[in-house]
mmCIF file of N, CA, C and O and ligand atoms in Angstrom:
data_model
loop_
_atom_site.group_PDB
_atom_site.id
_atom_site.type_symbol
_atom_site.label_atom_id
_atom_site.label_comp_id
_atom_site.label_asym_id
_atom_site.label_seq_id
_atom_site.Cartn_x
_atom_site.Cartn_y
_atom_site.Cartn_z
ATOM 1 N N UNK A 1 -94.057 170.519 -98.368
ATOM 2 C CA UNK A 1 -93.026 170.811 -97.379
ATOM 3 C C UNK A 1 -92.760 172.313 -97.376
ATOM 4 O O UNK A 1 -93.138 173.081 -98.261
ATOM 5 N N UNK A 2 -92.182 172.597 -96.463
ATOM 6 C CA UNK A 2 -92.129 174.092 -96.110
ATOM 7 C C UNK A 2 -90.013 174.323 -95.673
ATOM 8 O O UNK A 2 -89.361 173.635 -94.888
ATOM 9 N N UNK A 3 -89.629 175.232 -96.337
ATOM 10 C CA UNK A 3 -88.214 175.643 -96.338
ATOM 11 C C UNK A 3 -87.935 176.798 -95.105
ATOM 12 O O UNK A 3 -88.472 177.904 -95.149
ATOM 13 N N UNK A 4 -87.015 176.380 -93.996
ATOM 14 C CA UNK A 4 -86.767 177.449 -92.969
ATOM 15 C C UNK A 4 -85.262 177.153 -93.505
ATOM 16 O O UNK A 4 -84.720 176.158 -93.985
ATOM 17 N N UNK A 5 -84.759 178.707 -93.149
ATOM 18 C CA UNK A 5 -83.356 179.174 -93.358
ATOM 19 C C UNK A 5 -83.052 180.217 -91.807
ATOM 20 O O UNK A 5 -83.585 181.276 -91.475
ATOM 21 N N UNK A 6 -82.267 179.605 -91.294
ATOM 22 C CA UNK A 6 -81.755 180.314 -90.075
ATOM 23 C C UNK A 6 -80.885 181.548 -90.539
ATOM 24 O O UNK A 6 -79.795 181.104 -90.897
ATOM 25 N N UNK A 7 -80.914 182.360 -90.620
ATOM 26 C CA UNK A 7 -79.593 183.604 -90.921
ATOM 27 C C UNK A 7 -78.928 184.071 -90.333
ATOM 28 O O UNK A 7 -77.971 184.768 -90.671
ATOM 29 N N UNK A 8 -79.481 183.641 -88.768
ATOM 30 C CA UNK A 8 -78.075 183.943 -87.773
ATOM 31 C C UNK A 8 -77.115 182.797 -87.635
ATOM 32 O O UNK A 8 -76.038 182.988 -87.070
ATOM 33 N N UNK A 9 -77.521 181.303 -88.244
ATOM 34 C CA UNK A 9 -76.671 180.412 -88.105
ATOM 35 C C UNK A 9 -75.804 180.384 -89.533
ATOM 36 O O UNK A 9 -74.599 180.132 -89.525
ATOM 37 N N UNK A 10 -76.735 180.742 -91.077
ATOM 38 C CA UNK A 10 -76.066 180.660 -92.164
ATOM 39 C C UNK A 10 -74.551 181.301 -91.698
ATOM 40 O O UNK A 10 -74.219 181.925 -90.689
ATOM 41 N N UNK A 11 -73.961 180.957 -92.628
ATOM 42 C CA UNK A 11 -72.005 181.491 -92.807
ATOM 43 C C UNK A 11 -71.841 181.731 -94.475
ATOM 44 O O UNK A 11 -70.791 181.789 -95.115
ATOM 45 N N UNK A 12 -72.643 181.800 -94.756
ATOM 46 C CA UNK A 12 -72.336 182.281 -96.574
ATOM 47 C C UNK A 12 -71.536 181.740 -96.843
ATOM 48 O O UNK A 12 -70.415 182.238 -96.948
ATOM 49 N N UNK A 13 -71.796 180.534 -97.056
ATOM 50 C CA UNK A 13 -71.125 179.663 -97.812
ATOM 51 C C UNK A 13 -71.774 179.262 -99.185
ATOM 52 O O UNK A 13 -70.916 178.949 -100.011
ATOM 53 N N UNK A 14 -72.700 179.210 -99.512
ATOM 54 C CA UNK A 14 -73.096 179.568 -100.801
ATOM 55 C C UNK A 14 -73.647 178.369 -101.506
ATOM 56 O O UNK A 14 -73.779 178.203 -102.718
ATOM 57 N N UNK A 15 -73.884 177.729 -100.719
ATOM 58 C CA UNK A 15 -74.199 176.201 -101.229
ATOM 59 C C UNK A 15 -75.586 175.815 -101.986
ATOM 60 O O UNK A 15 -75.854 175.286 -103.065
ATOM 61 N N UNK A 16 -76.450 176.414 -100.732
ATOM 62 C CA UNK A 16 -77.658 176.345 -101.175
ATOM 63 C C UNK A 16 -78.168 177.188 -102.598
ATOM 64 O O UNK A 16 -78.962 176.784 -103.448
ATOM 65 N N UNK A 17 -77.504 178.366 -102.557
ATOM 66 C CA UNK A 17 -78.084 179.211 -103.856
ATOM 67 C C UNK A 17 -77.396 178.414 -105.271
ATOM 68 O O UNK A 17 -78.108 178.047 -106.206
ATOM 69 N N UNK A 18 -75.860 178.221 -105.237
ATOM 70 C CA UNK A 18 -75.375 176.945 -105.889
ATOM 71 C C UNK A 18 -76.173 175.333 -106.276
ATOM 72 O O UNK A 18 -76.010 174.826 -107.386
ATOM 73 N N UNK A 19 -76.748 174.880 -105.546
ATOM 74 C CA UNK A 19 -77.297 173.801 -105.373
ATOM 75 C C UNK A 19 -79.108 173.694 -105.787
ATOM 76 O O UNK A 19 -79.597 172.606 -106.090
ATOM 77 N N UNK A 20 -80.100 175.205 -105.729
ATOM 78 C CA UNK A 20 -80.984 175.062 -105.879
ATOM 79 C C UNK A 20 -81.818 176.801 -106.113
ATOM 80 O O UNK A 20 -82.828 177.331 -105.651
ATOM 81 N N UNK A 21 -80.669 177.243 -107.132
ATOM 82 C CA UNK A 21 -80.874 178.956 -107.162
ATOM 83 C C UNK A 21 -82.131 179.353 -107.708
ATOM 84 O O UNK A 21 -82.434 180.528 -107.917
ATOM 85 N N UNK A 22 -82.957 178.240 -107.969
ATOM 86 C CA UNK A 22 -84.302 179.243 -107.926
ATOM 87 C C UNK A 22 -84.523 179.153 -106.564
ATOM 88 O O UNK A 22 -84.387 180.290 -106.113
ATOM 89 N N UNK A 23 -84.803 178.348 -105.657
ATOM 90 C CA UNK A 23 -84.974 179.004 -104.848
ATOM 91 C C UNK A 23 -84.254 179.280 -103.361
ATOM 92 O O UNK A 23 -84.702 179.351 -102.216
ATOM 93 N N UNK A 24 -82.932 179.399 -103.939
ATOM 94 C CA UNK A 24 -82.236 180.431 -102.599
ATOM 95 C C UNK A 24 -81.099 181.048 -103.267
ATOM 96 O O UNK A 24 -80.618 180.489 -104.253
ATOM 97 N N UNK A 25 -80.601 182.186 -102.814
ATOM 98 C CA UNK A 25 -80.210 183.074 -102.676
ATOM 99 C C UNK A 25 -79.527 183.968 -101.970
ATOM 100 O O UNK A 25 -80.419 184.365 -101.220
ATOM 101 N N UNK A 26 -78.484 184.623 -101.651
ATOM 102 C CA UNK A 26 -77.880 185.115 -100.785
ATOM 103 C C UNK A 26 -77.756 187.019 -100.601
ATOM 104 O O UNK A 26 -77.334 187.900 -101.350
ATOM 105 N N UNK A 27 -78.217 187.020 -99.546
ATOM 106 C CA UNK A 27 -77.954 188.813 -99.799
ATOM 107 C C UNK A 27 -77.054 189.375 -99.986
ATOM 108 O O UNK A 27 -75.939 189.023 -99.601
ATOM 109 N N UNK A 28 -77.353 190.599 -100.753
ATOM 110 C CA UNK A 28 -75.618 191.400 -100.883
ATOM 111 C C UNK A 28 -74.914 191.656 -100.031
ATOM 112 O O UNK A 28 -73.725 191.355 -99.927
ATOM 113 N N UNK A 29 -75.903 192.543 -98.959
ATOM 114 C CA UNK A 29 -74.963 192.910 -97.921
ATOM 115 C C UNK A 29 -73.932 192.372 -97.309
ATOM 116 O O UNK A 29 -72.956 193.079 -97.057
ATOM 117 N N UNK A 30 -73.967 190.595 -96.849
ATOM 118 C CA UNK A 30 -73.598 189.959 -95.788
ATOM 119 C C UNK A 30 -73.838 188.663 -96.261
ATOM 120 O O UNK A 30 -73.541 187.854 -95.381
ATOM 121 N N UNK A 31 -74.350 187.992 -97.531
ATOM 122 C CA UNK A 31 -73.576 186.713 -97.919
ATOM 123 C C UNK A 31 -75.023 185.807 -97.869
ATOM 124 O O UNK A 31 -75.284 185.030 -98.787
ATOM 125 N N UNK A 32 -75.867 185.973 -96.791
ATOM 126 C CA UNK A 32 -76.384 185.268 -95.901
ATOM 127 C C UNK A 32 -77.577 184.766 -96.661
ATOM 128 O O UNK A 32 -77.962 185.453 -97.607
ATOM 129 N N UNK A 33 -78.364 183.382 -96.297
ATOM 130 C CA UNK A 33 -79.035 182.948 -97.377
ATOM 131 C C UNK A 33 -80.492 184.026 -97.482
ATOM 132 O O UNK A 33 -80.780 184.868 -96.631
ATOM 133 N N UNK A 34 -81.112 183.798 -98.478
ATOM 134 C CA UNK A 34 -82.249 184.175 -98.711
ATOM 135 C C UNK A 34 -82.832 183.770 -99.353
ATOM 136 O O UNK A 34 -82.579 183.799 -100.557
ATOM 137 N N UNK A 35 -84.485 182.879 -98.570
ATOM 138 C CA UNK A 35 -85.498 182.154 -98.978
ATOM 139 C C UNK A 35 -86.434 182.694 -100.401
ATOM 140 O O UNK A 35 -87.250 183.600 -100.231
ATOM 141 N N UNK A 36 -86.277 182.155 -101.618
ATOM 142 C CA UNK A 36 -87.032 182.847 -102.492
ATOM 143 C C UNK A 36 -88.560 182.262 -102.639
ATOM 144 O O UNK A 36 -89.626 182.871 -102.722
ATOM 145 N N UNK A 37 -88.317 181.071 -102.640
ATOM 146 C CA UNK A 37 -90.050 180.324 -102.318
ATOM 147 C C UNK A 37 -89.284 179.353 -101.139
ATOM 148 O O UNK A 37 -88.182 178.806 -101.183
ATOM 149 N N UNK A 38 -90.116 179.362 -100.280
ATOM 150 C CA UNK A 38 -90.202 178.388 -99.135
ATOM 151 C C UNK A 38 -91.324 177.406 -99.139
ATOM 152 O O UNK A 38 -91.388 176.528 -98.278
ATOM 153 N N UNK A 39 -92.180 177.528 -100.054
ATOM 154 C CA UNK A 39 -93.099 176.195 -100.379
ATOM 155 C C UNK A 39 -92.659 175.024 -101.119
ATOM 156 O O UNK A 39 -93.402 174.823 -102.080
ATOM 157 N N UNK A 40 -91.874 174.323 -101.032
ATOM 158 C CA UNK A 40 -91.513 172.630 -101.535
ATOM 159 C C UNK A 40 -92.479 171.805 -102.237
ATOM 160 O O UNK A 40 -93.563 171.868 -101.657
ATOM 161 N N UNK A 41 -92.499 171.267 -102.969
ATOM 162 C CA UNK A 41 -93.363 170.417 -103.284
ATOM 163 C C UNK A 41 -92.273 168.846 -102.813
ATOM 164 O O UNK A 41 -91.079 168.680 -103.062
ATOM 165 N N UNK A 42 -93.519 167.627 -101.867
ATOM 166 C CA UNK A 42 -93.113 166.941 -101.127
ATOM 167 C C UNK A 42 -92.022 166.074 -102.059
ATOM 168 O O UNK A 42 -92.366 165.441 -103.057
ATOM 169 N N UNK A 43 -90.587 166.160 -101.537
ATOM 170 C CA UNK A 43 -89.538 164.876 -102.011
ATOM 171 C C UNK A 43 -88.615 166.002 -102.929
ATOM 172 O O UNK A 43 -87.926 165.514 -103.825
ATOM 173 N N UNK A 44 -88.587 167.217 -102.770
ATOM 174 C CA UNK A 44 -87.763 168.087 -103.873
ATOM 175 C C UNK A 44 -86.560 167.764 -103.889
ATOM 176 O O UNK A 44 -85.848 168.240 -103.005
ATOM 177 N N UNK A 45 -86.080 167.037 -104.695
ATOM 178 C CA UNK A 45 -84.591 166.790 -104.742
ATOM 179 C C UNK A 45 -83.659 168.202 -104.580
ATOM 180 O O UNK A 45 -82.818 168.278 -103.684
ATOM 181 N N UNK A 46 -83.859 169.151 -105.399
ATOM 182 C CA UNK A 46 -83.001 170.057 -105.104
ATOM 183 C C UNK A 46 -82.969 170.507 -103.732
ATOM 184 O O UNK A 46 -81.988 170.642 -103.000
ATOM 185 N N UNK A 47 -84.341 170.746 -103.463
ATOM 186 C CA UNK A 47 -84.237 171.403 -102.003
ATOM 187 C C UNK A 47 -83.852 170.504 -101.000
ATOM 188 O O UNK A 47 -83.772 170.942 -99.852
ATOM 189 N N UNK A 48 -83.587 169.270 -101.234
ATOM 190 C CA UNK A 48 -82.992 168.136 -100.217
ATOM 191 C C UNK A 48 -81.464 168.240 -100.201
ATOM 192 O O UNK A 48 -80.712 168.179 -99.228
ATOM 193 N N UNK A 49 -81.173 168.409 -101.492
ATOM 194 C CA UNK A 49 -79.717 168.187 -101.830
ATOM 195 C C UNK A 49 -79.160 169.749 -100.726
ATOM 196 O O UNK A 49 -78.349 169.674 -99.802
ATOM 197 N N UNK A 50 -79.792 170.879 -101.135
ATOM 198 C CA UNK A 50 -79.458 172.319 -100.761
ATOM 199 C C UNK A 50 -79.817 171.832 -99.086
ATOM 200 O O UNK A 50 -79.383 172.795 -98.454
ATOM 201 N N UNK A 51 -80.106 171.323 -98.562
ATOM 202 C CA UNK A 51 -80.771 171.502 -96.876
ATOM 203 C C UNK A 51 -79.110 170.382 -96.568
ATOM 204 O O UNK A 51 -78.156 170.997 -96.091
ATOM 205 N N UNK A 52 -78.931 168.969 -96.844
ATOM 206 C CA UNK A 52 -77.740 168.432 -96.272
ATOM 207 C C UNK A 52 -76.763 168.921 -97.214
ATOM 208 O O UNK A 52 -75.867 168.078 -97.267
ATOM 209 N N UNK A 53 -76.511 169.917 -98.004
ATOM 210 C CA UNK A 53 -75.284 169.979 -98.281
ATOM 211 C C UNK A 53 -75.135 171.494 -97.374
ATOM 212 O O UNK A 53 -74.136 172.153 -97.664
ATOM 213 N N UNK A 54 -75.539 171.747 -96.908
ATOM 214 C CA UNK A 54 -75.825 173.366 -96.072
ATOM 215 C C UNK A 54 -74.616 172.683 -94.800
ATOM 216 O O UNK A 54 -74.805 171.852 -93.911
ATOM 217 N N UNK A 55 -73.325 173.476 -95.211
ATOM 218 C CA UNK A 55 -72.375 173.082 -93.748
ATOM 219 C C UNK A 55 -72.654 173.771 -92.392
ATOM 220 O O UNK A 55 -71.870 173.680 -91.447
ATOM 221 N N UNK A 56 -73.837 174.480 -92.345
ATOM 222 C CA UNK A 56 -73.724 174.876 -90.805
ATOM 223 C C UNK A 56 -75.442 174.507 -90.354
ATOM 224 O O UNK A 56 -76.072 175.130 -89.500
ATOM 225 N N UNK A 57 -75.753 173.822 -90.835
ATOM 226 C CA UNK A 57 -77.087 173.327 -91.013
ATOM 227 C C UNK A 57 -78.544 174.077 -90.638
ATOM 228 O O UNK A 57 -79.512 173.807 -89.928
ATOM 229 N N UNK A 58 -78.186 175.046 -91.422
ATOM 230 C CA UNK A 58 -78.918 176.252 -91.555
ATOM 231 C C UNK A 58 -80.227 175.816 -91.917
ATOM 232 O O UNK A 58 -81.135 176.125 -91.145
ATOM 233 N N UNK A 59 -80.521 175.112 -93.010
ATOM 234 C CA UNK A 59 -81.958 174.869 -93.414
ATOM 235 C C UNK A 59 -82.444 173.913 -92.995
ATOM 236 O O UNK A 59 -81.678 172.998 -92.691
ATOM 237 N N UNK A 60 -83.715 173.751 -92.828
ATOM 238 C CA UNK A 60 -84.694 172.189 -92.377
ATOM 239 C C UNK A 60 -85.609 173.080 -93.234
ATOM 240 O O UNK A 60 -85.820 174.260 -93.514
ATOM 241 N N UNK A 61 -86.173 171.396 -93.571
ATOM 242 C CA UNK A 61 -87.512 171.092 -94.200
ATOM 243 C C UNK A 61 -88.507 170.705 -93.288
ATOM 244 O O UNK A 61 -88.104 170.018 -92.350
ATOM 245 N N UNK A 62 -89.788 170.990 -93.329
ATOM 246 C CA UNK A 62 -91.107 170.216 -92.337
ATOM 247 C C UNK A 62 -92.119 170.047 -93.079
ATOM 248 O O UNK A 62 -93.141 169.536 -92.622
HETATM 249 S S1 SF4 B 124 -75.543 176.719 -97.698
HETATM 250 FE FE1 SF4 B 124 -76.119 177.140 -95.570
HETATM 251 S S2 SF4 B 124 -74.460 178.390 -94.768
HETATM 252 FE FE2 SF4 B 124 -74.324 178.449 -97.014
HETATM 253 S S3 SF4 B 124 -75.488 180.283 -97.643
HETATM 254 FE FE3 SF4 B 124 -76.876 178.527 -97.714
HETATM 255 S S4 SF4 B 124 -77.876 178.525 -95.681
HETATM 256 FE FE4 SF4 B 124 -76.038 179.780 -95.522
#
């Protein structure tokens, strides 16, 4: 599976880097997420948990 992060929709809310901080992250500047690996291996719990707990539904998986 493959990790997209929208950054004009993120709101730094902080969930995802909380929820699965190897791989996301938020920039200094402005809060906003940042993809550290976007390659998934298929069924990643963390990265599932980090994509529906994301309140502005910033991330999808494909
Ligand atoms: S959980 Fe969603 S809104 Fe919050 S920082 Fe991550 S991508 Fe952005």
């Amino acid at each position: 599976m493959r990790i997209d992060a929208d950054r004009e929709v993120c709101t730094s809310a902080g969930m995802c880097a909380l929820t699965d901080p190897g791989r996301f992250d938020q920039a200094e500047a402005d809060g906003r997420v940042v993809v550290l690996d976007a390659e998934v291996p298929e069924g990643d719990p963390a990265a599932l948990a980090a994509a529906e707990r994301c309140p502005s539904g910033a991330i999808t998986l494909r």
